[in-house]
mmCIF file of C-alpha atoms in Angstrom:
data_model
loop_
_atom_site.group_PDB
_atom_site.id
_atom_site.type_symbol
_atom_site.label_atom_id
_atom_site.label_comp_id
_atom_site.label_asym_id
_atom_site.label_seq_id
_atom_site.Cartn_x
_atom_site.Cartn_y
_atom_site.Cartn_z
ATOM 1 C CA MET A 1 0.000 0.000 0.000
ATOM 2 C CA LEU A 2 1.351 3.416 -0.951
ATOM 3 C CA LEU A 3 1.969 5.892 1.819
ATOM 4 C CA PRO A 4 -0.195 9.022 1.739
ATOM 5 C CA SER A 5 1.349 12.088 0.164
ATOM 6 C CA HIS A 6 2.137 15.172 2.212
ATOM 7 C CA SER A 7 -0.978 16.889 0.888
ATOM 8 C CA GLU A 8 -3.124 14.030 2.157
ATOM 9 C CA VAL A 9 -1.883 14.281 5.731
ATOM 10 C CA GLN A 10 -3.063 16.978 8.107
ATOM 11 C CA MET A 11 -1.930 17.461 11.690
ATOM 12 C CA VAL A 12 -4.293 19.143 14.104
ATOM 13 C CA THR A 13 -2.655 19.797 17.454
ATOM 14 C CA GLN A 14 -5.035 20.020 20.346
ATOM 15 C CA SER A 15 -2.621 19.753 23.282
ATOM 16 C CA ARG A 16 -2.306 23.517 23.840
ATOM 17 C CA LEU A 17 -6.088 23.908 24.016
ATOM 18 C CA HIS A 18 -6.472 21.003 26.407
ATOM 19 C CA ARG A 19 -3.649 22.216 28.666
ATOM 20 C CA THR A 20 -5.335 25.598 28.779
ATOM 21 C CA LEU A 21 -8.565 23.965 29.871
ATOM 22 C CA GLY A 22 -6.643 22.176 32.618
ATOM 23 C CA TYR A 23 -7.038 18.550 31.542
ATOM 24 C CA PRO A 24 -4.046 16.644 33.054
ATOM 25 C CA ASN A 25 -4.598 13.596 30.851
ATOM 26 C CA ALA A 26 -5.440 15.604 27.737
ATOM 27 C CA THR A 27 -4.887 14.338 24.214
ATOM 28 C CA TYR A 28 -1.460 15.296 22.927
ATOM 29 C CA GLY A 29 -2.728 15.648 19.327
ATOM 30 C CA SER A 30 -4.855 14.153 16.559
ATOM 31 C CA LEU A 31 -3.556 12.950 13.205
ATOM 32 C CA LEU A 32 -6.148 13.198 10.362
ATOM 33 C CA LEU A 33 -5.383 10.935 7.386
ATOM 34 C CA THR A 34 -7.106 11.137 3.997
ATOM 35 C CA LEU A 35 -6.205 8.071 1.953
ATOM 36 C CA GLY A 36 -7.182 7.985 -1.748
ATOM 37 C CA GLY A 37 -10.223 10.197 -1.234
ATOM 38 C CA GLN A 38 -11.663 7.819 1.330
ATOM 39 C CA LYS A 39 -13.252 8.847 4.634
ATOM 40 C CA GLN A 40 -10.923 10.541 7.061
ATOM 41 C CA LYS A 41 -9.429 8.410 9.843
ATOM 42 C CA THR A 42 -8.380 9.951 13.134
ATOM 43 C CA ILE A 43 -5.462 8.544 15.172
ATOM 44 C CA THR A 44 -5.344 9.905 18.705
ATOM 45 C CA VAL A 45 -1.981 10.221 20.494
ATOM 46 C CA GLN A 46 -2.030 10.515 24.289
ATOM 47 C CA LYS A 47 0.289 12.991 26.005
ATOM 48 C CA PRO A 48 3.002 10.980 27.835
ATOM 49 C CA HIS A 49 2.895 11.231 31.645
ATOM 50 C CA ILE A 50 5.062 9.401 34.160
ATOM 51 C CA GLN A 51 2.020 8.351 36.189
ATOM 52 C CA THR A 52 0.801 6.328 33.195
ATOM 53 C CA PHE A 53 4.040 4.289 33.227
ATOM 54 C CA PRO A 54 4.101 0.854 34.862
ATOM 55 C CA VAL A 55 5.382 0.934 38.458
ATOM 56 C CA GLU A 56 8.430 -1.125 37.442
ATOM 57 C CA LEU A 57 9.425 1.525 34.892
ATOM 58 C CA ARG A 58 9.002 4.360 37.375
ATOM 59 C CA LEU A 59 11.185 2.516 39.901
ATOM 60 C CA GLU A 60 13.832 2.088 37.214
ATOM 61 C CA ILE A 61 13.753 5.848 36.555
ATOM 62 C CA PHE A 62 13.913 6.608 40.285
ATOM 63 C CA SER A 63 16.970 4.366 40.655
ATOM 64 C CA HIS A 64 18.993 6.691 38.390
ATOM 65 C CA LEU A 65 18.178 9.913 40.260
ATOM 66 C CA GLU A 66 21.057 11.678 41.970
ATOM 67 C CA LEU A 67 20.879 12.192 45.717
ATOM 68 C CA LYS A 68 19.244 15.643 45.830
ATOM 69 C CA PRO A 69 16.455 15.021 43.255
ATOM 70 C CA TYR A 70 15.816 11.625 44.835
ATOM 71 C CA VAL A 71 15.225 13.248 48.236
ATOM 72 C CA ILE A 72 13.118 16.068 46.752
ATOM 73 C CA SER A 73 10.969 13.566 44.834
ATOM 74 C CA HIS A 74 9.534 12.286 48.121
ATOM 75 C CA GLY A 75 7.508 15.492 48.320
ATOM 76 C CA VAL A 76 5.914 15.266 44.853
ATOM 77 C CA CYS A 77 2.938 13.123 45.857
ATOM 78 C CA LYS A 78 1.921 10.303 48.204
ATOM 79 C CA ALA A 79 2.321 7.662 45.495
ATOM 80 C CA TRP A 80 5.941 8.614 44.851
ATOM 81 C CA LYS A 81 6.690 8.786 48.565
ATOM 82 C CA GLN A 82 5.533 5.183 48.863
ATOM 83 C CA GLU A 83 7.334 3.987 45.723
ATOM 84 C CA LEU A 84 10.722 5.730 46.063
ATOM 85 C CA PRO A 85 12.023 3.556 48.951
ATOM 86 C CA HIS A 86 11.618 0.516 46.677
ATOM 87 C CA ALA A 87 13.933 1.930 43.996
ATOM 88 C CA ILE A 88 17.281 0.131 43.762
ATOM 89 C CA LEU A 89 19.836 2.894 44.301
ATOM 90 C CA HIS A 90 23.541 2.662 43.623
ATOM 91 C CA PRO A 91 25.088 1.268 46.860
ATOM 92 C CA ILE A 92 27.185 4.405 47.416
ATOM 93 C CA ARG A 93 24.204 6.690 46.832
ATOM 94 C CA ARG A 94 22.207 4.584 49.288
ATOM 95 C CA ARG A 95 24.961 5.024 51.880
ATOM 96 C CA MET A 96 24.950 8.776 51.345
ATOM 97 C CA LEU A 97 21.174 8.833 51.772
ATOM 98 C CA ASP A 98 21.507 6.893 55.031
ATOM 99 C CA SER A 99 24.249 9.316 56.126
ATOM 100 C CA CYS A 100 21.980 12.305 55.438
ATOM 101 C CA ARG A 101 19.331 10.756 57.657
ATOM 102 C CA THR A 102 21.893 10.020 60.370
ATOM 103 C CA LEU A 103 23.129 13.616 60.340
ATOM 104 C CA ARG A 104 19.560 14.938 60.349
ATOM 105 C CA ASP A 105 18.947 13.153 63.651
ATOM 106 C CA MET A 106 22.169 14.317 65.340
ATOM 107 C CA LEU A 107 21.727 16.982 67.995
ATOM 108 C CA GLY A 108 23.024 20.395 66.949
ATOM 109 C CA VAL A 109 24.000 19.447 63.389
ATOM 110 C CA TRP A 110 21.485 21.661 61.601
ATOM 111 C CA GLU A 111 22.316 24.633 63.830
ATOM 112 C CA HIS A 112 26.001 24.230 63.008
ATOM 113 C CA CYS A 113 25.248 24.101 59.281
ATOM 114 C CA GLN A 114 23.533 27.483 59.450
ATOM 115 C CA PHE A 115 26.681 29.108 60.866
ATOM 116 C CA TYR A 116 28.511 29.141 57.541
ATOM 117 C CA VAL A 117 25.797 29.075 54.848
ATOM 118 C CA GLU A 118 26.607 32.693 53.992
ATOM 119 C CA ASP A 119 30.247 31.687 53.362
ATOM 120 C CA LEU A 120 29.434 28.986 50.800
ATOM 121 C CA GLN A 121 30.851 29.699 47.363
ATOM 122 C CA PRO A 122 29.891 27.851 44.174
ATOM 123 C CA PHE A 123 32.489 25.652 42.524
ATOM 124 C CA ASP A 124 32.306 23.385 39.496
ATOM 125 C CA ARG A 125 31.965 19.904 40.995
ATOM 126 C CA ASP A 126 32.689 18.024 37.777
ATOM 127 C CA ASN A 127 35.697 20.237 37.074
ATOM 128 C CA TYR A 128 37.007 19.510 40.582
ATOM 129 C CA ILE A 129 36.987 15.757 39.903
ATOM 130 C CA ASN A 130 38.309 16.141 36.356
ATOM 131 C CA THR A 131 41.212 18.272 37.583
ATOM 132 C CA LEU A 132 42.221 15.519 40.012
ATOM 133 C CA LEU A 133 41.875 12.895 37.269
ATOM 134 C CA GLU A 134 44.261 14.877 35.093
ATOM 135 C CA GLN A 135 46.888 14.360 37.806
ATOM 136 C CA TYR A 136 46.020 10.743 38.658
ATOM 137 C CA PRO A 137 43.741 8.402 36.665
ATOM 138 C CA VAL A 138 41.764 6.840 39.534
ATOM 139 C CA ILE A 139 39.709 8.547 42.250
ATOM 140 C CA PRO A 140 37.911 6.550 44.989
ATOM 141 C CA GLU A 141 34.278 6.140 43.968
ATOM 142 C CA GLU A 142 32.864 7.184 47.347
ATOM 143 C CA PHE A 143 34.719 10.482 47.094
ATOM 144 C CA VAL A 144 33.540 11.110 43.513
ATOM 145 C CA PHE A 145 29.895 10.524 44.483
ATOM 146 C CA TRP A 146 30.260 12.774 47.511
ATOM 147 C CA ILE A 147 31.779 15.704 45.616
ATOM 148 C CA ARG A 148 29.203 15.506 42.835
ATOM 149 C CA GLU A 149 26.052 14.919 44.904
ATOM 150 C CA TRP A 150 26.462 15.736 48.584
ATOM 151 C CA PRO A 151 24.288 18.685 49.773
ATOM 152 C CA GLU A 152 26.652 21.575 50.405
ATOM 153 C CA ARG A 153 24.570 22.710 53.379
ATOM 154 C CA LEU A 154 25.453 19.442 55.142
ATOM 155 C CA ALA A 155 29.225 19.777 54.759
ATOM 156 C CA LEU A 156 31.555 20.035 57.729
ATOM 157 C CA GLU A 157 32.817 23.600 57.911
ATOM 158 C CA TYR A 158 36.440 22.650 57.513
ATOM 159 C CA MET A 159 35.911 19.991 54.855
ATOM 160 C CA TRP A 160 34.233 21.422 51.792
ATOM 161 C CA PRO A 161 35.806 22.944 48.643
ATOM 162 C CA GLY A 162 33.156 25.667 48.560
ATOM 163 C CA LEU A 163 34.142 27.044 51.969
ATOM 164 C CA PRO A 164 37.109 29.372 52.600
ATOM 165 C CA PHE A 165 40.694 28.318 53.145
ATOM 166 C CA ARG A 166 40.836 29.190 56.843
ATOM 167 C CA PRO A 167 40.761 27.704 60.354
ATOM 168 C CA CYS A 168 37.694 25.766 61.385
ATOM 169 C CA VAL A 169 35.092 27.910 63.166
ATOM 170 C CA GLN A 170 34.289 25.199 65.706
ATOM 171 C CA GLU A 171 35.917 25.872 69.057
ATOM 172 C CA LEU A 172 37.229 22.354 69.660
ATOM 173 C CA PHE A 173 39.085 22.400 66.324
ATOM 174 C CA GLU A 174 40.061 26.070 66.235
ATOM 175 C CA ASN A 175 43.486 25.181 64.831
ATOM 176 C CA ALA A 176 42.127 22.886 62.098
ATOM 177 C CA VAL A 177 42.631 24.442 58.669
ATOM 178 C CA ASN A 178 40.254 23.734 55.794
ATOM 179 C CA TRP A 179 42.777 22.615 53.172
ATOM 180 C CA PHE A 180 39.809 21.357 51.179
ATOM 181 C CA GLY A 181 39.092 25.006 50.458
ATOM 182 C CA TYR A 182 42.597 25.654 49.123
ATOM 183 C CA LEU A 183 42.401 26.469 45.395
ATOM 184 C CA PRO A 184 39.015 24.722 44.892
ATOM 185 C CA HIS A 185 39.012 25.528 41.167
ATOM 186 C CA SER A 186 42.384 23.843 40.644
ATOM 187 C CA PRO A 187 42.924 21.263 43.429
ATOM 188 C CA GLN A 188 46.386 19.754 43.675
ATOM 189 C CA LEU A 189 47.361 16.255 44.762
ATOM 190 C CA SER A 190 50.325 15.826 47.071
ATOM 191 C CA ALA A 191 52.989 13.124 47.290
ATOM 192 C CA ILE A 192 53.715 11.453 50.637
ATOM 193 C CA ARG A 193 55.922 8.465 51.446
ATOM 194 C CA TYR A 194 55.066 4.811 51.950
ATOM 195 C CA TYR A 195 57.354 1.864 52.833
ATOM 196 C CA TYR A 196 59.732 4.388 54.336
ATOM 197 C CA TRP A 197 63.119 3.074 55.500
ATOM 198 C CA THR A 198 62.794 0.146 53.085
ATOM 199 C CA PRO A 199 64.175 -0.414 49.566
ATOM 200 C CA ALA A 200 60.573 -0.197 48.313
ATOM 201 C CA VAL A 201 60.071 3.401 49.505
ATOM 202 C CA LYS A 202 57.792 5.293 47.142
ATOM 203 C CA PHE A 203 55.552 8.324 46.773
ATOM 204 C CA VAL A 204 51.790 7.776 46.865
ATOM 205 C CA PRO A 205 49.226 10.314 45.557
ATOM 206 C CA VAL A 206 47.046 11.880 48.248
ATOM 207 C CA LEU A 207 44.656 14.794 48.721
ATOM 208 C CA LEU A 208 45.174 16.984 51.782
ATOM 209 C CA ILE A 209 41.893 17.424 53.682
ATOM 210 C CA TYR A 210 42.796 19.368 56.817
ATOM 211 C CA ARG A 211 45.569 19.995 59.306
ATOM 212 C CA ASN A 212 45.696 21.017 62.931
ATOM 213 C CA SER A 213 48.382 21.207 65.571
ATOM 214 C CA ASP A 214 48.071 17.483 66.355
ATOM 215 C CA SER A 215 47.389 15.735 63.067
ATOM 216 C CA THR A 216 47.233 15.834 59.276
ATOM 217 C CA VAL A 217 44.435 14.136 57.332
ATOM 218 C CA TRP A 218 44.865 12.706 53.826
ATOM 219 C CA LEU A 219 42.715 10.839 51.301
ATOM 220 C CA ILE A 220 44.836 8.115 49.641
ATOM 221 C CA LEU A 221 44.492 7.562 45.884
ATOM 222 C CA ASP A 222 47.190 4.987 45.086
ATOM 223 C CA LYS A 223 45.422 2.255 43.040
ATOM 224 C CA ASP A 224 48.556 0.072 43.198
ATOM 225 C CA GLU A 225 48.224 -0.242 46.983
ATOM 226 C CA PRO A 226 44.799 -1.891 47.564
ATOM 227 C CA ASP A 227 45.381 -2.078 51.337
ATOM 228 C CA ILE A 228 45.268 1.705 51.612
ATOM 229 C CA PHE A 229 43.508 2.886 48.424
ATOM 230 C CA GLY A 230 40.458 5.037 49.182
ATOM 231 C CA LYS A 231 41.182 5.220 52.904
ATOM 232 C CA VAL A 232 41.240 8.446 54.880
ATOM 233 C CA ILE A 233 44.164 8.517 57.268
ATOM 234 C CA GLU A 234 44.965 10.835 60.159
ATOM 235 C CA LEU A 235 48.702 10.989 60.817
ATOM 236 C CA SER A 236 49.664 12.057 64.320
ATOM 237 C CA THR A 237 52.205 14.811 64.884
ATOM 238 C CA THR A 238 51.950 14.960 68.687
ATOM 239 C CA ARG A 239 55.347 13.278 69.213
ATOM 240 C CA GLY A 240 57.133 14.860 66.315
ATOM 241 C CA ASP A 241 56.023 12.161 63.864
ATOM 242 C CA ALA A 242 56.235 13.170 60.222
ATOM 243 C CA PRO A 243 52.851 14.134 58.708
ATOM 244 C CA THR A 244 54.009 12.819 55.330
ATOM 245 C CA ILE A 245 54.980 9.211 56.100
ATOM 246 C CA ILE A 246 52.360 6.440 56.112
ATOM 247 C CA PRO A 247 53.292 3.765 58.689
ATOM 248 C CA HIS A 248 53.614 0.244 57.310
ATOM 249 C CA PRO A 249 53.719 -2.215 60.247
ATOM 250 C CA GLU A 250 53.784 -5.929 59.680
ATOM 251 C CA PRO A 251 50.306 -7.552 59.591
ATOM 252 C CA GLU A 252 50.897 -9.354 62.886
ATOM 253 C CA ASP A 253 51.480 -5.981 64.555
ATOM 254 C CA LEU A 254 48.021 -4.728 63.651
ATOM 255 C CA ASP A 255 45.279 -5.139 66.255
ATOM 256 C CA ASP A 256 42.546 -3.904 63.890
ATOM 257 C CA ASP A 257 42.049 -1.794 60.802
ATOM 258 C CA SER A 258 41.202 1.440 62.605
ATOM 259 C CA SER A 259 44.596 2.427 64.043
ATOM 260 C CA TRP A 260 48.260 1.584 63.817
ATOM 261 C CA GLU A 261 50.153 2.104 67.043
ATOM 262 C CA ASP A 262 53.505 1.909 68.684
ATOM 263 C CA ASP A 263 54.344 2.097 72.392
ATOM 264 C CA GLY A 264 53.830 5.856 72.392
ATOM 265 C CA GLY A 265 50.251 5.862 71.069
ATOM 266 C CA PRO A 266 48.565 5.877 67.666
ATOM 267 C CA LEU A 267 50.729 6.707 64.675
ATOM 268 C CA MET A 268 47.737 6.688 62.376
ATOM 269 C CA ILE A 269 43.958 6.534 62.571
ATOM 270 C CA SER A 270 42.461 4.969 59.464
ATOM 271 C CA HIS A 271 38.943 5.100 58.038
ATOM 272 C CA PRO A 272 38.033 2.540 55.333
ATOM 273 C CA ASP A 273 36.457 5.091 52.971
ATOM 274 C CA TRP A 274 35.352 8.695 52.643
ATOM 275 C CA ILE A 275 31.722 8.257 53.718
ATOM 276 C CA THR A 276 32.683 6.371 56.899
ATOM 277 C CA PHE A 277 35.135 9.143 57.700
ATOM 278 C CA GLN A 278 32.489 11.849 57.222
ATOM 279 C CA VAL A 279 30.004 10.175 59.564
ATOM 280 C CA ALA A 280 32.746 9.668 62.178
ATOM 281 C CA GLU A 281 33.672 13.362 62.047
ATOM 282 C CA TRP A 282 30.066 14.465 62.340
ATOM 283 C CA THR A 283 29.617 12.166 65.324
ATOM 284 C CA THR A 284 32.581 13.835 67.024
ATOM 285 C CA PHE A 285 31.044 17.255 66.472
ATOM 286 C CA ALA A 286 27.655 16.162 67.774
ATOM 287 C CA GLN A 287 29.208 14.761 70.957
ATOM 288 C CA THR A 288 31.465 17.706 71.769
ATOM 289 C CA GLY A 289 29.124 20.593 71.045
ATOM 290 C CA LEU A 290 29.346 23.369 68.470
ATOM 291 C CA LYS A 291 30.311 27.008 68.699
ATOM 292 C CA HIS A 292 30.467 29.546 65.916
ATOM 293 C CA ARG A 293 33.498 31.770 65.434
ATOM 294 C CA LYS A 294 34.296 34.082 62.530
ATOM 295 C CA ILE A 295 37.902 33.954 61.300
ATOM 296 C CA LYS A 296 39.522 35.610 58.309
ATOM 297 C CA THR A 297 40.627 33.519 55.351
ATOM 298 C CA PHE A 298 44.291 32.882 54.563
ATOM 299 C CA PRO A 299 46.077 34.263 51.499
ATOM 300 C CA THR A 300 47.066 31.904 48.680
ATOM 301 C CA PRO A 301 49.259 30.346 47.481
ATOM 302 C CA ALA A 302 50.373 28.676 50.701
ATOM 303 C CA ASN A 303 54.019 27.985 51.455
ATOM 304 C CA PHE A 304 55.474 24.491 51.103
ATOM 305 C CA SER A 305 57.709 23.239 53.891
ATOM 306 C CA LEU A 306 58.447 19.518 54.188
ATOM 307 C CA ASN A 307 56.959 18.079 57.410
ATOM 308 C CA ALA A 308 56.181 21.577 58.674
ATOM 309 C CA PRO A 309 54.311 21.352 62.005
ATOM 310 C CA SER A 310 52.306 24.488 61.223
ATOM 311 C CA ALA A 311 48.803 23.785 59.906
ATOM 312 C CA LEU A 312 49.229 26.729 57.525
ATOM 313 C CA HIS A 313 52.015 25.083 55.510
ATOM 314 C CA LEU A 314 51.709 22.472 52.795
ATOM 315 C CA PRO A 315 53.853 19.665 54.281
ATOM 316 C CA ALA A 316 54.448 17.596 51.121
ATOM 317 C CA PRO A 317 55.437 18.281 47.502
ATOM 318 C CA ARG A 318 52.844 18.295 44.769
ATOM 319 C CA TRP A 319 52.237 14.967 43.025
ATOM 320 C CA ILE A 320 53.074 16.492 39.649
ATOM 321 C CA ASP A 321 56.476 17.503 41.066
ATOM 322 C CA ARG A 322 57.386 14.039 42.381
ATOM 323 C CA SER A 323 60.045 13.511 39.676
ATOM 324 C CA LEU A 324 61.887 16.751 40.358
ATOM 325 C CA PRO A 325 65.359 16.403 41.926
ATOM 326 C CA SER A 326 64.150 18.174 45.065
ATOM 327 C CA SER A 327 61.352 15.625 45.476
ATOM 328 C CA LEU A 328 63.541 12.612 44.756
ATOM 329 C CA ALA A 329 65.973 13.860 47.394
ATOM 330 C CA ILE A 330 63.168 13.516 49.939
ATOM 331 C CA LEU A 331 62.964 9.786 49.222
ATOM 332 C CA GLN A 332 66.695 9.397 49.670
ATOM 333 C CA LYS A 333 66.858 11.054 53.093
#
């Protein structure tokens, strides 16, 4: 059968009229066909609407929502509120959702968040991750999800790229510096040492999170070291320990995975991934109380000084400079 010519096909669009009249399930349009001079035949096309989809298809759509739209979708209607919990979320996104709910129930958390809302600055989240990937090809997945989707109003004051490079405003951590806020539009990886005092000594790529007078916190990115990849480590400096050397005790010397110790106390506190670390930090805040203090931001760029005890100094060379003679000399010391 020959297809009708263009002159034999007329399209009459009724959707605008029906939307004006307020019909939610209005016809999207009508197609009038005149075939060989015969009687006109009308084909009605319904306007697509997500509520007309099968439940299984809606759940599939819900499963691909990022964290913020997924949470907001609970307020669309009662049907969605009942269906959304049945969507199969990515495991990391599910953990972030559970973390949001945990933080929501912590005493004083919301009040603390309001202290620094006015200081939040926008930054390109995808560019932040891409800039790190240009320096090292693998970023822990939990960290990538968190940067791209975590609500900025639920970020710890001293651990968010959109907050100033300055000391933490919370009284307990007044000396903690938000290194996360250092050059947020062009973040730089650092190089610290692993297997120190062994022939296998090497640099590993890390991101500096914050420093205070007692410790330095790093996110480890070395994909060739699965035992430490993706972990967040807090290196002690209370006894003059270097903030740029990751301890490597023998397995039999380890009591558990949370801390590595010697006779003088913990050399390192280790968290298995970024999300676990975030919840642990929030728990500390909730237990110790919160107090707002306004402090001026620091000028950039910051000075580099190897193993500097001051929280205001970058204590390790940049990862991109690891092959320079000055950096290689650090390994040979």
